[in-house]
PDB file of C-alpha atoms in Angstrom:
ATOM      1  CA  MET A   1       3.642   6.019 -12.057  1.00 92.00           C
ATOM      2  CA  ARG A   2       1.249   3.180 -10.638  1.00 94.00           C
ATOM      3  CA  ILE A   3       2.082   2.626  -6.904  1.00 94.00           C
ATOM      4  CA  MET A   4       1.110  -0.732  -5.794  1.00 95.00           C
ATOM      5  CA  PHE A   5      -0.042  -0.537  -1.879  1.00 96.00           C
ATOM      6  CA  ASP A   6      -0.873  -4.131   0.258  1.00 96.00           C
ATOM      7  CA  VAL A   7      -4.093  -3.712   2.215  1.00 97.00           C
ATOM      8  CA  SER A   8      -3.720  -5.475   5.368  1.00 96.00           C
ATOM      9  CA  GLY A   9      -1.105  -4.356   8.069  1.00 96.00           C
ATOM     10  CA  THR A  10      -0.510  -1.266   5.279  1.00 96.00           C
ATOM     11  CA  VAL A  11      -3.560   0.963   4.678  1.00 97.00           C
ATOM     12  CA  LEU A  12      -5.790  -1.366   7.109  1.00 97.00           C
ATOM     13  CA  GLY A  13      -5.058  -2.260  10.536  1.00 96.00           C
ATOM     14  CA  ILE A  14      -4.680  -5.962  10.784  1.00 96.00           C
ATOM     15  CA  ILE A  15      -6.559  -5.976  13.931  1.00 96.00           C
ATOM     16  CA  ASP A  16      -9.275  -3.537  13.938  1.00 96.00           C
ATOM     17  CA  LEU A  17      -9.251  -2.803  10.192  1.00 96.00           C
ATOM     18  CA  SER A  18      -8.869   1.406  11.276  1.00 96.00           C
ATOM     19  CA  LEU A  19      -7.505   3.274   8.765  1.00 96.00           C
ATOM     20  CA  ARG A  20      -3.796   4.274   8.773  1.00 96.00           C
ATOM     21  CA  PRO A  21      -3.239   7.140   9.715  1.00 95.00           C
ATOM     22  CA  GLY A  22      -2.966  10.316   7.154  1.00 94.00           C
ATOM     23  CA  ILE A  23      -3.558   7.224   4.330  1.00 95.00           C
ATOM     24  CA  LYS A  24      -7.062   8.588   2.652  1.00 95.00           C
ATOM     25  CA  MET A  25      -5.487  11.640   2.343  1.00 92.00           C
ATOM     26  CA  THR A  26      -1.759  10.628   1.050  1.00 93.00           C
ATOM     27  CA  ILE A  27      -3.937   8.016  -1.839  1.00 95.00           C
ATOM     28  CA  ASP A  28      -5.911  10.909  -3.036  1.00 93.00           C
ATOM     29  CA  GLY A  29      -3.110  13.240  -2.860  1.00 90.00           C
ATOM     30  CA  LEU A  30      -1.531  11.205  -4.861  1.00 92.00           C
ATOM     31  CA  ARG A  31      -4.636  10.473  -7.017  1.00 93.00           C
ATOM     32  CA  GLN A  32      -4.855  13.614  -7.606  1.00 91.00           C
ATOM     33  CA  ASN A  33      -1.073  14.473  -9.259  1.00 89.00           C
ATOM     34  CA  GLY A  34      -2.074  11.640 -11.980  1.00 92.00           C
ATOM     35  CA  MET A  35      -0.830   8.900  -9.861  1.00 93.00           C
ATOM     36  CA  GLU A  36      -2.367   5.685 -10.568  1.00 96.00           C
ATOM     37  CA  VAL A  37      -3.259   3.508  -6.932  1.00 96.00           C
ATOM     38  CA  ASP A  38      -4.324   0.004  -6.743  1.00 96.00           C
ATOM     39  CA  PHE A  39      -4.187  -2.668  -4.113  1.00 97.00           C
ATOM     40  CA  TRP A  40      -3.478  -5.880  -3.299  1.00 95.00           C
ATOM     41  CA  THR A  41      -3.722  -8.621  -0.360  1.00 95.00           C
ATOM     42  CA  SER A  42      -2.983 -12.651   0.379  1.00 93.00           C
ATOM     43  CA  GLY A  43      -6.341 -12.552   1.582  1.00 94.00           C
ATOM     44  CA  PRO A  44     -10.105 -12.315   0.044  1.00 96.00           C
ATOM     45  CA  VAL A  45     -10.177  -9.883  -2.936  1.00 96.00           C
ATOM     46  CA  ASP A  46     -13.846  -8.991  -2.724  1.00 97.00           C
ATOM     47  CA  TYR A  47     -13.745  -8.477   1.322  1.00 96.00           C
ATOM     48  CA  TYR A  48     -10.821  -5.976   0.860  1.00 96.00           C
ATOM     49  CA  SER A  49     -12.325  -4.641  -2.099  1.00 97.00           C
ATOM     50  CA  SER A  50     -15.945  -3.633  -0.167  1.00 96.00           C
ATOM     51  CA  LEU A  51     -13.894  -2.802   2.617  1.00 96.00           C
ATOM     52  CA  LEU A  52     -12.164   0.273   0.700  1.00 97.00           C
ATOM     53  CA  ALA A  53     -14.805   1.281  -0.934  1.00 96.00           C
ATOM     54  CA  ARG A  54     -16.379   1.967   2.338  1.00 95.00           C
ATOM     55  CA  SER A  55     -13.606   3.769   3.797  1.00 94.00           C
ATOM     56  CA  GLY A  56     -14.143   6.429   0.307  1.00 94.00           C
ATOM     57  CA  LEU A  57     -10.636   5.170  -1.355  1.00 95.00           C
ATOM     58  CA  GLY A  58     -11.877   2.454  -3.513  1.00 90.00           C
ATOM     59  CA  GLY A  59      -9.843   1.213  -6.089  1.00 92.00           C
ATOM     60  CA  VAL A  60      -9.146  -2.317  -7.889  1.00 96.00           C
ATOM     61  CA  VAL A  61      -7.536  -4.729  -5.046  1.00 98.00           C
ATOM     62  CA  TYR A  62      -5.886  -7.776  -6.806  1.00 97.00           C
ATOM     63  CA  LYS A  63      -4.327 -10.809  -5.404  1.00 96.00           C
ATOM     64  CA  LYS A  64      -1.136 -11.169  -4.047  1.00 91.00           C
ATOM     65  CA  MET A  65       1.318 -13.666  -6.034  1.00 86.00           C
ATOM     66  CA  GLU A  66      -0.721 -14.117  -8.909  1.00 91.00           C
ATOM     67  CA  PRO A  67      -0.011 -12.096 -12.550  1.00 91.00           C
ATOM     68  CA  LEU A  68      -0.426  -8.272 -12.542  1.00 92.00           C
ATOM     69  CA  PRO A  69      -1.751  -6.436 -15.991  1.00 94.00           C
ATOM     70  CA  PHE A  70       1.094  -4.735 -15.270  1.00 94.00           C
ATOM     71  CA  THR A  71       4.067  -3.294 -13.540  1.00 92.00           C
ATOM     72  CA  PRO A  72       3.986  -0.971 -10.613  1.00 93.00           C
ATOM     73  CA  ASP A  73       6.549   1.316  -9.536  1.00 92.00           C
ATOM     74  CA  ILE A  74       6.734   1.206  -5.991  1.00 91.00           C
ATOM     75  CA  CYS A  75       4.954  -1.132  -3.759  1.00 91.00           C
ATOM     76  CA  VAL A  76       4.195   0.094  -0.540  1.00 93.00           C
ATOM     77  CA  ASP A  77       4.010  -2.532   1.893  1.00 93.00           C
ATOM     78  CA  ASP A  78       4.533  -3.593   5.574  1.00 93.00           C
ATOM     79  CA  ASP A  79       6.590  -6.511   4.732  1.00 90.00           C
ATOM     80  CA  PRO A  80       7.353  -6.607   1.389  1.00 87.00           C
ATOM     81  CA  ASP A  81       8.818  -9.932  -0.570  1.00 85.00           C
ATOM     82  CA  ASP A  82      11.621 -10.267  -3.032  1.00 80.00           C
ATOM     83  CA  TRP A  83       9.454 -11.034  -5.903  1.00 78.00           C
ATOM     84  CA  PHE A  84       7.907  -7.944  -6.055  1.00 81.00           C
ATOM     85  CA  ALA A  85       8.341  -6.279  -9.358  1.00 75.00           C
ATOM     86  CA  ALA A  86       9.306  -2.324  -8.707  1.00 81.00           C
ATOM     87  CA  LYS A  87      10.462  -0.085  -5.975  1.00 87.00           C
ATOM     88  CA  THR A  88       9.798  -1.157  -2.362  1.00 87.00           C
ATOM     89  CA  TYR A  89       8.402   1.142   0.078  1.00 89.00           C
ATOM     90  CA  ARG A  90       8.349  -1.126   3.613  1.00 90.00           C
ATOM     91  CA  VAL A  91       6.553   1.050   6.426  1.00 92.00           C
ATOM     92  CA  THR A  92       6.184  -0.066   9.507  1.00 93.00           C
ATOM     93  CA  PRO A  93       2.586  -2.073  10.617  1.00 96.00           C
ATOM     94  CA  HIS A  94      -0.349  -0.613  11.259  1.00 96.00           C
ATOM     95  CA  LEU A  95      -1.923  -3.372  13.597  1.00 97.00           C
ATOM     96  CA  GLY A  96      -5.042  -0.979  14.655  1.00 95.00           C
ATOM     97  CA  ALA A  97      -6.183   2.353  15.902  1.00 94.00           C
ATOM     98  CA  ASP A  98      -4.637   1.881  19.403  1.00 95.00           C
ATOM     99  CA  MET A  99      -1.270   0.900  17.585  1.00 94.00           C
ATOM    100  CA  PRO A 100      -1.085   3.061  14.635  1.00 93.00           C
ATOM    101  CA  GLY A 101       1.464   2.630  11.853  1.00 90.00           C
ATOM    102  CA  ASP A 102       3.686   5.439  10.644  1.00 90.00           C
ATOM    103  CA  VAL A 103       1.856   7.968   8.718  1.00 90.00           C
ATOM    104  CA  ILE A 104       3.015   7.310   4.622  1.00 86.00           C
ATOM    105  CA  LEU A 105       4.406  10.392   3.416  1.00 79.00           C
ATOM    106  CA  VAL A 106       3.832  11.620  -0.205  1.00 77.00           C
ATOM    107  CA  ALA A 107       7.392  12.959   0.000  1.00 73.00           C
ATOM    108  CA  GLU A 108       9.041  10.079   1.214  1.00 76.00           C
ATOM    109  CA  LEU A 109       7.197   8.098  -1.298  1.00 74.00           C
ATOM    110  CA  LEU A 110       7.863   9.213  -4.528  1.00 75.00           C
ATOM    111  CA  GLN A 111      11.918   9.329  -3.240  1.00 72.00           C
ATOM    112  CA  SER A 112      11.935   5.939  -3.087  1.00 60.00           C
ATOM    113  CA  GLN A 113      11.310   5.605  -6.990  1.00 55.00           C
ATOM    114  CA  SER A 114      14.326   7.782  -7.442  1.00 47.00           C
ATOM    115  CA  GLY A 115      16.434   5.182  -5.888  1.00 46.00           C
ATOM    116  CA  GLU A 116      17.480   1.654  -4.283  1.00 45.00           C
ATOM    117  CA  ASN A 117      14.371   0.014  -2.230  1.00 44.00           C
ATOM    118  CA  PHE A 118      13.608   2.596   0.824  1.00 43.00           C
ATOM    119  CA  TYR A 119      12.415   1.597   3.964  1.00 42.00           C
ATOM    120  CA  TRP A 120      10.866   3.250   5.954  1.00 39.00           C
ATOM    121  CA  ASP A 121      11.894   1.499   9.797  1.00 37.00           C
TER     122      ASP A 121
END
């Protein structure tokens, strides 16, 4: 299974670039269980790749709205679009350390793959 995470507002805070609470544990857990985790952004790919590497998450960052070399199974985003090619797991925006988004739970994320689009509001 391949899971795509948006970077700004989903993994990193929009205001201060802090990690969403629990996101490292969630992504590490997914990877340890054989899931492929990738990232995408509307911003500068090299910049966000560097931030993710420094945060210990690493991984490939793709540009949104450009063709992907694969089809993800689940797209995790704080502002999903209709063009997403997979099931959508919408999360509350992570603005920063003082205004964190909700923790993304692995069980809920994987549950979203079995049904229709899942909106966590």
